[in-house]
């Protein structure tokens, strides 16, 4: 999400429905750092919550939060894309997307905290490595999916796809 976030801001809020540039568009670079910061800061909280409440419970409710925030972001993108003044949807979009960053950070922390608890020590290391490798694929696939959907004119479809993934 970190790589796609500023591009999404630029494309959704920087262009008006007639294709012209929005003079009131927010500067994507002014907000690009917020998501990675928030996600990184809350990651340890996901591990801590997993210790206190149970990793499966934290991951389950975190996934529900991710589903809700992704659907909220998709609805705001759709509304902003059709609005004569898309910037009016920017603050709610920013807040919902920050919730999505918080949820991904907590989910990341809870997932990585559960692995050494679930697997015996000899297998925990390889599982952590494999999980990290699969997680790193998200750095490629999420911006790719957003890019494809932006080109198709429907960036909200990317979020619907992520919701389907979260539900599965």
XYZ file of C-alpha atoms in Angstrom:
168
model
C 0.000 0.000 0.000
C 2.895 2.356 0.705
C 4.013 2.397 -2.921
C 0.495 2.770 -4.323
C -0.797 5.373 -1.852
C 0.758 8.558 -3.354
C -0.072 7.455 -6.905
C -3.642 6.828 -5.855
C -3.845 10.308 -4.296
C -2.458 11.843 -7.485
C -4.764 9.993 -9.843
C -7.990 10.116 -7.836
C -7.765 13.643 -6.439
C -5.503 15.302 -9.011
C -7.836 14.921 -11.955
C -11.352 16.193 -12.452
C -14.055 14.056 -14.108
C -13.558 15.931 -17.416
C -9.881 14.901 -17.437
C -8.472 18.308 -16.535
C -6.079 18.855 -13.634
C -7.609 19.676 -10.279
C -6.136 22.990 -9.050
C -7.195 22.121 -5.485
C -5.606 18.664 -5.456
C -3.630 17.617 -2.407
C 0.093 17.113 -2.905
C 0.671 13.325 -2.833
C 4.231 13.733 -1.594
C 3.017 15.610 1.469
C 1.124 12.481 2.580
C 3.169 9.611 1.096
C 5.209 9.117 4.283
C 2.233 8.775 6.631
C 1.226 5.237 5.683
C 4.639 3.613 6.053
C 5.217 5.483 9.309
C 1.907 4.474 10.851
C 2.176 0.865 9.653
C 5.703 0.517 11.007
C 4.895 2.093 14.361
C 1.913 -0.161 15.060
C 3.567 -3.401 13.940
C 4.919 -4.155 17.455
C 1.440 -3.525 18.827
C 0.185 -6.429 16.708
C 2.711 -8.728 18.354
C 1.924 -7.390 21.813
C -1.833 -7.795 21.271
C -1.225 -11.344 20.048
C 0.610 -12.123 23.279
C -2.228 -10.694 25.373
C -5.340 -11.719 23.408
C -4.176 -14.579 21.204
C -2.745 -14.306 17.719
C -5.670 -15.923 15.917
C -8.166 -13.575 17.587
C -6.083 -10.481 16.789
C -5.551 -11.568 13.194
C -9.250 -12.344 12.720
C -10.483 -8.986 14.004
C -7.678 -7.186 12.228
C -8.816 -8.778 8.973
C -12.344 -7.530 9.633
C -10.880 -4.037 10.101
C -8.948 -4.383 6.839
C -12.111 -5.435 4.994
C -14.067 -2.466 6.354
C -11.357 0.088 5.675
C -10.703 -1.242 2.151
C -14.425 -1.051 1.355
C -14.556 2.466 2.814
C -11.568 3.560 0.733
C -13.140 2.038 -2.388
C -16.408 3.919 -1.785
C -14.546 7.191 -1.260
C -12.475 6.654 -4.413
C -15.632 6.044 -6.425
C -17.286 9.157 -4.983
C -14.203 11.347 -5.494
C -13.706 10.126 -9.062
C -17.164 11.346 -10.032
C -17.129 14.600 -8.029
C -16.606 18.055 -9.479
C -14.540 18.800 -6.354
C -12.828 15.499 -5.481
C -10.745 17.149 -2.766
C -13.846 17.218 -0.538
C -13.408 13.453 -0.164
C -9.701 13.604 0.573
C -9.742 13.871 4.376
C -12.129 10.915 4.840
C -10.096 8.967 2.254
C -6.870 9.777 4.087
C -8.304 8.715 7.444
C -9.770 5.469 6.101
C -6.534 4.653 4.295
C -4.567 5.346 7.483
C -6.828 2.859 9.269
C -5.917 0.400 6.514
C -2.220 1.083 7.170
C -2.758 0.567 10.908
C -4.590 -2.685 10.241
C -1.873 -3.991 7.929
C 0.781 -3.114 10.497
C -1.084 -4.844 13.316
C -1.791 -7.854 11.093
C 1.855 -8.065 10.130
C 2.928 -7.964 13.763
C 0.368 -10.540 14.870
C 1.225 -12.914 12.035
C 4.942 -12.801 12.671
C 4.373 -13.161 16.404
C 2.261 -16.303 15.951
C 4.800 -18.214 13.866
C 7.266 -19.010 16.684
C 4.339 -19.979 18.896
C 2.746 -22.307 16.339
C 5.880 -23.966 14.952
C 8.587 -25.835 16.809
C 11.902 -23.924 16.992
C 13.574 -25.913 14.203
C 10.761 -25.023 11.780
C 9.957 -21.508 12.989
C 13.005 -19.940 11.286
C 12.282 -21.344 7.818
C 8.582 -20.505 8.170
C 9.457 -16.916 9.152
C 11.757 -16.692 6.123
C 9.144 -18.087 3.756
C 6.447 -15.815 5.204
C 8.736 -12.800 4.765
C 9.371 -13.748 1.138
C 5.672 -14.140 0.415
C 4.956 -10.865 2.234
C 7.573 -9.079 0.147
C 5.623 -10.090 -2.953
C 2.973 -7.625 -1.789
C 5.442 -4.818 -2.525
C 5.180 -5.834 -6.156
C 1.620 -7.057 -6.556
C -0.298 -4.301 -4.749
C 1.140 -1.395 -6.810
C 0.767 -3.531 -9.963
C -2.905 -4.223 -9.269
C -3.552 -0.557 -8.438
C -1.681 0.552 -11.571
C -3.682 -1.783 -13.798
C -6.965 -0.649 -12.284
C -6.023 3.035 -12.474
C -5.283 2.590 -16.180
C -8.639 0.837 -16.582
C -10.320 3.815 -14.877
C -11.514 1.967 -11.784
C -8.940 2.042 -8.947
C -11.633 0.995 -6.484
C -11.702 -2.440 -8.168
C -8.229 -3.098 -6.770
C -9.593 -2.633 -3.264
C -12.547 -4.916 -4.021
C -10.031 -7.561 -5.093
C -8.076 -7.121 -1.871
C -11.328 -7.457 0.100
C -12.025 -10.752 -1.685
C -8.519 -11.886 -0.729
C -9.043 -10.851 2.911
C -12.380 -12.682 3.041
C -10.770 -15.831 1.660
